[in-house]
Coordinates of C-alpha atoms and ligand atoms in Angstrom, one line a residue:
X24 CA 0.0 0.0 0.0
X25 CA 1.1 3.6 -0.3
X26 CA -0.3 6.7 0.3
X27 CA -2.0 7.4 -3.2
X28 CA -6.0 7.0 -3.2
X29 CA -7.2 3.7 -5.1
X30 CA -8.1 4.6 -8.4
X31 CA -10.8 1.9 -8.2
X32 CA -14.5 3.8 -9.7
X33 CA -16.6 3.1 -6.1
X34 CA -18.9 5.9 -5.2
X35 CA -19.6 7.1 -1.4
X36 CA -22.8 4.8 -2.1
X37 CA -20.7 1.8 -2.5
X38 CA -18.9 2.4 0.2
X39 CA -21.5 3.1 2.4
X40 CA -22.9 0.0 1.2
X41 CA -19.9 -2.6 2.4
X42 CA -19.9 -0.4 5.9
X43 CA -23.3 -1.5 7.1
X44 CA -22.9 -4.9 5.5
X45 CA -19.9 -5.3 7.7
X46 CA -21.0 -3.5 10.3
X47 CA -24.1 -6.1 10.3
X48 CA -21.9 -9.3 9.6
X49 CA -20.1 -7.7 13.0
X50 CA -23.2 -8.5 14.7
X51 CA -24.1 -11.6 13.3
X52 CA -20.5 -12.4 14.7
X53 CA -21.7 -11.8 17.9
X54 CA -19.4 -8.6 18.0
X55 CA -20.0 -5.0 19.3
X56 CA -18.2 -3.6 16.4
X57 CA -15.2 -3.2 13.8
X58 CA -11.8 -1.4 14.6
X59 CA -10.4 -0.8 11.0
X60 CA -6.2 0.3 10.7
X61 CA -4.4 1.5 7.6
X62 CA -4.6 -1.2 5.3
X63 CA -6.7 -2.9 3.0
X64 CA -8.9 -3.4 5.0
X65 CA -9.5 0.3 5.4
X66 CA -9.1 1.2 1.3
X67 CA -11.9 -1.4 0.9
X68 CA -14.3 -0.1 3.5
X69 CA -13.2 3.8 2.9
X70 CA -11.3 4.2 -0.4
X71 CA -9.2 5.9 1.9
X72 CA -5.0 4.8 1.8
X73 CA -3.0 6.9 4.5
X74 CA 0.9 6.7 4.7
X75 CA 1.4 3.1 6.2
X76 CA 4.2 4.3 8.3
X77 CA 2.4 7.1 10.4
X78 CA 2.5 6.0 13.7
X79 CA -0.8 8.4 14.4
X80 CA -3.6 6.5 14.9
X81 CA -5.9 6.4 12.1
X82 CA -9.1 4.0 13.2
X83 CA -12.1 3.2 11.2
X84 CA -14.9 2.8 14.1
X85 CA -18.0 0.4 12.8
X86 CA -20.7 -0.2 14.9
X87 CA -24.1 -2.1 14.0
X88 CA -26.6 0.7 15.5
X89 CA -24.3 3.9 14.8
X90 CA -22.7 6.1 11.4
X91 CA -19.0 4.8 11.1
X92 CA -16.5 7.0 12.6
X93 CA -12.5 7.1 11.0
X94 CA -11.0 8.6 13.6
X95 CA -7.9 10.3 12.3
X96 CA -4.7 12.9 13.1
X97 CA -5.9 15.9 12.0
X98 CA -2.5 16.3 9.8
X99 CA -4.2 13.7 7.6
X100 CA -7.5 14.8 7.7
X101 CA -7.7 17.0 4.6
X102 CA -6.4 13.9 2.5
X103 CA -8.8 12.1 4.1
X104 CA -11.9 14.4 3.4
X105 CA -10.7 13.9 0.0
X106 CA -11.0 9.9 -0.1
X107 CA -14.2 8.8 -2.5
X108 CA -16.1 7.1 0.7
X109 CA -14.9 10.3 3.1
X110 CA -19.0 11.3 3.0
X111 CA -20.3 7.9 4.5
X112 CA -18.7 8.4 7.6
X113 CA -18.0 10.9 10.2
X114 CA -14.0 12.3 11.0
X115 CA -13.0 12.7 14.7
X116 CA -9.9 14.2 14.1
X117 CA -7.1 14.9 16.9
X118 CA -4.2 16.6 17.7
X119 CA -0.7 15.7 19.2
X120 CA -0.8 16.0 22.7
X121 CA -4.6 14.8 22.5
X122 CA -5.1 11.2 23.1
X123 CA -6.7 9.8 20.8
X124 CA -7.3 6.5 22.7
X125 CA -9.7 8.3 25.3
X126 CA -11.4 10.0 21.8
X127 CA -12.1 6.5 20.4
X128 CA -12.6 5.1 23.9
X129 CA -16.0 7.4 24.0
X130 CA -17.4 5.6 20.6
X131 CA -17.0 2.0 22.2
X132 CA -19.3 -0.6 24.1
X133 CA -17.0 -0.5 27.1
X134 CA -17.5 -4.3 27.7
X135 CA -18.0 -5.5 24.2
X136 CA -15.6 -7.9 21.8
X137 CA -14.3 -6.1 19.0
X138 CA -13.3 -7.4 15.4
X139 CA -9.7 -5.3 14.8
X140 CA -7.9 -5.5 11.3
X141 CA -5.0 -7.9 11.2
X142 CA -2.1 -5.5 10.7
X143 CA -3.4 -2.9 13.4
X144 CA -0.6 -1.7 15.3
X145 CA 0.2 -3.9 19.1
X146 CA 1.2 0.2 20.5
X147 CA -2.7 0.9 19.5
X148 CA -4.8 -2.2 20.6
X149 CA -3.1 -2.3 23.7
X150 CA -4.0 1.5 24.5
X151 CA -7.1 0.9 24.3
X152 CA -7.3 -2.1 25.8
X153 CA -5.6 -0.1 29.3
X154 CA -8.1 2.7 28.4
X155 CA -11.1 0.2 28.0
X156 CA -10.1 -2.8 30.3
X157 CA -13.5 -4.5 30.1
X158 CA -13.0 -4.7 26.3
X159 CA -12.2 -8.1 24.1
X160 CA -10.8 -8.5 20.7
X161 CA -10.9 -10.7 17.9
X162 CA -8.8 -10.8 14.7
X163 CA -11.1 -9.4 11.8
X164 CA -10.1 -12.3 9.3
X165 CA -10.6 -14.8 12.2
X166 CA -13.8 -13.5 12.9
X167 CA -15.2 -12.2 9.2
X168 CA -12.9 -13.9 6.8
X169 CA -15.1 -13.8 3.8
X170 CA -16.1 -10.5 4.7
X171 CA -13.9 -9.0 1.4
X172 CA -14.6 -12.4 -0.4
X173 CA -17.5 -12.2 -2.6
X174 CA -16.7 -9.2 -5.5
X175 CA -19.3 -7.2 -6.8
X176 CA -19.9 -6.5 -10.8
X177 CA -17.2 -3.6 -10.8
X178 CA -14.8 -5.0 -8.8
X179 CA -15.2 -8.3 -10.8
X180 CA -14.3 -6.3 -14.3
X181 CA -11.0 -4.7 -11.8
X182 CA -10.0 -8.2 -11.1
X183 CA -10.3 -8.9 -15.1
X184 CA -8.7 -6.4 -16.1
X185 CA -5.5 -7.1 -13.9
X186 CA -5.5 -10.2 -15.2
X187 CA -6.2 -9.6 -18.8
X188 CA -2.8 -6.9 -17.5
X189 CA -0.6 -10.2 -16.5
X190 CA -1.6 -12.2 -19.4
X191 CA -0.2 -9.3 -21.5
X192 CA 3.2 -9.3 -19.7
X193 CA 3.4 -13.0 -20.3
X194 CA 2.8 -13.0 -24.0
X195 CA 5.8 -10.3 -23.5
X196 CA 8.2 -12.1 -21.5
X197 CA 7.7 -15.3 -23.6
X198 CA 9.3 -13.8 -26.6
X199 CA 12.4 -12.0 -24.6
X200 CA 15.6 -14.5 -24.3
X201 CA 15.7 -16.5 -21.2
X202 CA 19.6 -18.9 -22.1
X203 CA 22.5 -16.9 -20.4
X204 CA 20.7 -14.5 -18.5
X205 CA 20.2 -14.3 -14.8
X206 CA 17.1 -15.0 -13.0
X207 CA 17.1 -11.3 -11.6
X208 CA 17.0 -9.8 -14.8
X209 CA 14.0 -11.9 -16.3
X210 CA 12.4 -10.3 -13.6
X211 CA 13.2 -7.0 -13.6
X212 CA 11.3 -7.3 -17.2
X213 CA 8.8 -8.7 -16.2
X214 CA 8.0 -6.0 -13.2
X215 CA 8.7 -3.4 -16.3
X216 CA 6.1 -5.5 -18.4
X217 CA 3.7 -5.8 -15.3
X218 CA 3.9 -1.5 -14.8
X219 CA 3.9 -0.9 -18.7
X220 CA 0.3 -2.8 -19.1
X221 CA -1.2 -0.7 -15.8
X222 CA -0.1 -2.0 -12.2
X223 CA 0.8 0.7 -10.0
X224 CA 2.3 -2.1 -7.8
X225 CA 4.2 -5.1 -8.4
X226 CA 4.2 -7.6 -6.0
X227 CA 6.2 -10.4 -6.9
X228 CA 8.3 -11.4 -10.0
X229 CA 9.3 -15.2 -9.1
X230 CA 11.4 -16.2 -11.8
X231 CA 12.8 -19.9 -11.2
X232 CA 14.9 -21.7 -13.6
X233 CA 16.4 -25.2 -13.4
X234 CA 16.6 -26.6 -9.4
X235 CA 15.6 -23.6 -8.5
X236 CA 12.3 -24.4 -9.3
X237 CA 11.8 -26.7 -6.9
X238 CA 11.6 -24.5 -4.3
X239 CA 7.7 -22.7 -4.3
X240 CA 9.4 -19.9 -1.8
X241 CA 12.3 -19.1 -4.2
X242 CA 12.0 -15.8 -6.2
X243 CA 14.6 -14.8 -7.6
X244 CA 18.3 -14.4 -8.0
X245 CA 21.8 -14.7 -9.5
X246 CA 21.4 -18.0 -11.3
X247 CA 22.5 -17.8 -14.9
X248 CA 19.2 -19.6 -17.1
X249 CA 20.8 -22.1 -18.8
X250 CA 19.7 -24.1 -22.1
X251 CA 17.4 -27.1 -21.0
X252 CA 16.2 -25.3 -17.7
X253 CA 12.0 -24.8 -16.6
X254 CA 12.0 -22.1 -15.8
X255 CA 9.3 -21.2 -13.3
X256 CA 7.3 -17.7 -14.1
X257 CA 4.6 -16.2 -11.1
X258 CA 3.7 -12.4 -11.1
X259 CA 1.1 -10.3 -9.8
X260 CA 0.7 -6.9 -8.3
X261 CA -1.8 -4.3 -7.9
X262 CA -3.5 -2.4 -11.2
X263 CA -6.5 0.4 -10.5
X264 CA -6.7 -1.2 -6.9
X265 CA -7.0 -5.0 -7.8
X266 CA -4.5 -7.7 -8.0
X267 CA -3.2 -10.3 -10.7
X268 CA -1.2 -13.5 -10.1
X269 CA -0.5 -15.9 -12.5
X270 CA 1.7 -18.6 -13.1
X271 CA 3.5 -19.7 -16.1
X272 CA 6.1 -22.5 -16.5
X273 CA 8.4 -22.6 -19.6
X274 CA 11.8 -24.4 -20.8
X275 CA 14.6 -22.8 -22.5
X276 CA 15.0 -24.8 -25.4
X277 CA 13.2 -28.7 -26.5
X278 CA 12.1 -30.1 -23.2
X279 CA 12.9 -33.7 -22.6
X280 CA 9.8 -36.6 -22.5
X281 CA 9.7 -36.5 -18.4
X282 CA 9.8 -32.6 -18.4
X283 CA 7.1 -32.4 -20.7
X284 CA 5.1 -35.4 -18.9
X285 CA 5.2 -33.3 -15.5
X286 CA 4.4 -30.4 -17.1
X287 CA 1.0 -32.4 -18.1
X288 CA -0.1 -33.4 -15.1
X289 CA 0.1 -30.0 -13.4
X290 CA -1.9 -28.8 -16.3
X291 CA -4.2 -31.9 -16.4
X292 CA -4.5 -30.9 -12.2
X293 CA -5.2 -27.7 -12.8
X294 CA -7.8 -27.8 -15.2
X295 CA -9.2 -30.4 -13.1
X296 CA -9.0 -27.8 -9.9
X297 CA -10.8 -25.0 -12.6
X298 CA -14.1 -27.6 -12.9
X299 CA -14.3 -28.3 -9.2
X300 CA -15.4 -25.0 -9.5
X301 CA -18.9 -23.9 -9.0
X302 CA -21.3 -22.5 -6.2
X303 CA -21.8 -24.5 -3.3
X304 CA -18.7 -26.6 -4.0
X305 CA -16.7 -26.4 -0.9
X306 CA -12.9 -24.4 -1.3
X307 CA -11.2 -27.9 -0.2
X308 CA -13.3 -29.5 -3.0
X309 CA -11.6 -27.7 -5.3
X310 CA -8.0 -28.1 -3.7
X311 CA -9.3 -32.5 -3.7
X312 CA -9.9 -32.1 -7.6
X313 CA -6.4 -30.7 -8.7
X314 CA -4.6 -33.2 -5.7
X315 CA -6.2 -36.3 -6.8
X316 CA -4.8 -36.0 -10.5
X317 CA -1.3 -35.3 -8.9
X318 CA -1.4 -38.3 -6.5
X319 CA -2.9 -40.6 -8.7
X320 CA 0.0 -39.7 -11.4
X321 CA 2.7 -40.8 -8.1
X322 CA 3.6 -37.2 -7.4
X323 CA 1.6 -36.5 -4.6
X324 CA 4.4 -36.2 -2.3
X325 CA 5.7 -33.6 -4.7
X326 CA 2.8 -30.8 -4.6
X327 CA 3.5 -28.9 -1.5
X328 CA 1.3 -26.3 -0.8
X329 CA -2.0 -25.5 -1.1
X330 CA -4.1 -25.0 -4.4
X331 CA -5.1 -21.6 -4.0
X332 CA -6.1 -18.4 -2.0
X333 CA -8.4 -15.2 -2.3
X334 CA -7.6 -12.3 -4.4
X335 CA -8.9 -8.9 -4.4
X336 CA -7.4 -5.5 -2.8
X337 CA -5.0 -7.7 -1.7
X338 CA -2.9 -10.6 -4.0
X339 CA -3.3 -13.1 -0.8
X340 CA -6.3 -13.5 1.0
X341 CA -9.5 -15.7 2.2
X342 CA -10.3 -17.9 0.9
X343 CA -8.0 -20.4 0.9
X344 CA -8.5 -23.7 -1.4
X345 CA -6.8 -25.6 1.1
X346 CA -7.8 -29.3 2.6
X347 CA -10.3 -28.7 5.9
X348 CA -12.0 -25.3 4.6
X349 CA -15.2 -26.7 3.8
X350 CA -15.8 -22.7 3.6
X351 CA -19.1 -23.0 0.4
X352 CA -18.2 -21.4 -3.0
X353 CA -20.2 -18.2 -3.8
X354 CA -20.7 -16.1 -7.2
X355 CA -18.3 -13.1 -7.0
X356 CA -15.4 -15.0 -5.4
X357 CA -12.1 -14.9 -7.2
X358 CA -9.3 -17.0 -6.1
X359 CA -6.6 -19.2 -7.8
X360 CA -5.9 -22.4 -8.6
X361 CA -2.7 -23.2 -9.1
X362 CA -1.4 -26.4 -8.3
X363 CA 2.6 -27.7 -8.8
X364 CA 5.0 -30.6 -8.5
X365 CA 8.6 -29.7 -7.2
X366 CA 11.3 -32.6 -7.8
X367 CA 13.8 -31.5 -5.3
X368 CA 17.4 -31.0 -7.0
X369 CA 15.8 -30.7 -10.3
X370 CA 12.9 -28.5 -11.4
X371 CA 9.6 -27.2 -10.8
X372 CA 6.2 -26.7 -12.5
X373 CA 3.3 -24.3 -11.7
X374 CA 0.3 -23.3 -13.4
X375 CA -1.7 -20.6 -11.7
X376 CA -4.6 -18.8 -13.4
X377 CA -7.0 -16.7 -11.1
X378 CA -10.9 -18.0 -11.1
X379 CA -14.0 -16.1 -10.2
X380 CA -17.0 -18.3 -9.5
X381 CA -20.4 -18.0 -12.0
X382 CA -23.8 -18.8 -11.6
X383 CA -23.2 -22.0 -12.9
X384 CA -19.5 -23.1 -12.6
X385 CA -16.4 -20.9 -13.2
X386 CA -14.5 -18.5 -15.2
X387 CA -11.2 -17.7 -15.7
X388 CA -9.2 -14.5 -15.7
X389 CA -5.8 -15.7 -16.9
X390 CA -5.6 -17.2 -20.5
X391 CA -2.9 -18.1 -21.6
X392 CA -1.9 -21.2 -23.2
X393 CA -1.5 -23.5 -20.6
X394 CA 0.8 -26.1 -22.7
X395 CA 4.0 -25.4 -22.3
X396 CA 6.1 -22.5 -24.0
X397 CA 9.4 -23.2 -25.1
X398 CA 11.3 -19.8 -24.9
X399 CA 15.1 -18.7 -26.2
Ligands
LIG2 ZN1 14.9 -29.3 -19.6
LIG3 ZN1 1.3 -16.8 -8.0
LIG4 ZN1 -1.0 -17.3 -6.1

């Protein structure tokens, strides 16, 4: 996050809109209300981005039975005045020397249980916790953790056109020349490509070739690409406030039988992940469709993570398409399936694309070709 404003084209309506829908899933919770930080969190409920390094605080108050409140330093408050969702709510601002806990204090349920955004500061929560000591907390994904989850129309089309973004970057990237350059500079093109087709952020450039591969955490480095490498491609950032992520892998030169037979089974896997995909379909169902072609090709022990996770504001979020989250699919949810097979000491394949779920199955937001691309 920085301190620009989201360029995302959500009216004061549509933001006063997701403030008393979360301010009434607070109370279906069983909570008193919603402590919103910096974050995105805050962008989505507010349209409003502060610096993410003030340490002022800046606090979104949502409560079921009154208008939200964002209290705020009054330094920032003419920027935040200025943020599109600035007339649904009411500003409390303050002034050093004030203390602003005692001025958020006075909004609260002085014994109730509180959902409080993940990355809200420990020096704030505990404040008020010694100003309010018959208060509770809760973490807000813990407690809501679909509350983000289900896109409407525009933010759907965002989500789109990030992706359609990424694709464009890969059918870039697949035509520069991977053999005798380093990892590091593969990416630094493909952050160049990501910027050049819209994203005002770029949040990973994983480029890795050869063993490297192997490793799903690895994302870059000094290792030369060499002829006969796969070289593992994932990228994604932020474009008009809404993320991509997509995963390509492709070899440097004619791929031998085995590379090419592994590649096939992550795509077969992931296609298989893509049908799982349809409302009331549970998130693990979808994570059992792409595992099952894996295992039953012998490579089970070789896909080592998850098959996917939420996207929105954020390139990582609920909900996870993980084994146990029998969380129900809903239209409007866009996440990715993207399963892989690492062969330690070797190489790596992963196919990502991000999925949104229809009225009747699901649709995709990365296209490209999904064989794979042999590259210079
Ligand atoms: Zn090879
Ligand atoms: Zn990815
Ligand atoms: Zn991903």
């Amino acid at each position: 996050m920085t301190g620009s404003q989201a360029a995302a084209p959500f009216t004061a309506d549509d933001y006063r809109a997701r403030m008393d829908r979360a301010a009434r899933a607070a109370a279906g919770a069983g909570l008193a209300g919603l402590l919103v930080a910096p974050g995105p969190d805050l962008v989505w409920l507010t349209g409003y981005a502060p610096p993410a390094d003030t340490e002022r605080l800046t606090l979104l108050v949502l409560a079921p039975d009154r208008d939200p409140v964002l209290v705020v330093p009054a330094l920032e408050a003419p920027d935040a005045r200025n943020a599109a969702g600035a007339s649904a709510l009411t500003l409390h601002d303050w002034t050093d020397g004030k203390d602003p806990y005692a001025a958020t204090a006075a909004l609260l349920d002085a014994s109730g249980r509180f959902g409080v955004s993940d990355n809200a500061w420990a020096m704030h929560l505990l404040a008020l916790q010694r100003t309010l000591p018959g208060t509770s907390y809760a973490s807000l994904t813990e407690a809501l953790p679909m509350l983000r989850a289900v896109k409407d129309a525009a933010e759907l089309d965002l989500v789109a056109a990030a992706g359609a973004a990424a694709d464009a970057a890969f059918e870039e990237i697949r035509g520069v020349r991977f053999g005798g350059r380093r990892e590091s500079e593969v990416a630094a093109d493909l952050a160049g490509l990501l910027r050049r087709f819209g994203h005002s952020q770029v949040d990973f450039t994983i480029v890795a070739s050869g063993p490297n591969g192997a490793n799903p955490h690895h994302e870059v480095g000094d290792r030369v690409i060499e002829d006969g490498d796969m070289v593992v491609l994932d990228f994604g950032g932020l474009k008009d406030g809404y993320g991509s992520d997509t995963s390509r892998t492709v070899h440097v030169g004619e791929p031998t039988d085995e590379e090419r037979r592994v590649h096939d089974l992550v795509r077969e896997a992931q296609e298989a992940g893509f049908r799982a995909v349809r409302p009331g379909a549970a998130c693990q169902d979808v994570d059992r469709a792409a595992r099952a072609v894996i295992a039953g090709a012998g490579y089970g022990e070789y896909f080592i993570h998850r098959t996917g996770h939420g996207i929105g504001v954020t390139t990582h979020e609920p909900p996870y398409m993980i084994e146990g989250e029998e969380q129900p699919l809903v239209p409007g949810m866009c996440f990715s399936v993207e399963p892989g097979v690492y062969l330690p000491g070797r190489f790596g394949v992963r196919i990502e694309d991000i999925v949104t779920v229809t009225e009747d199955g699901g649709r995709r937001f990365n296209d490209t070709t999904r064989e794979m691309v042999v590259v210079e």
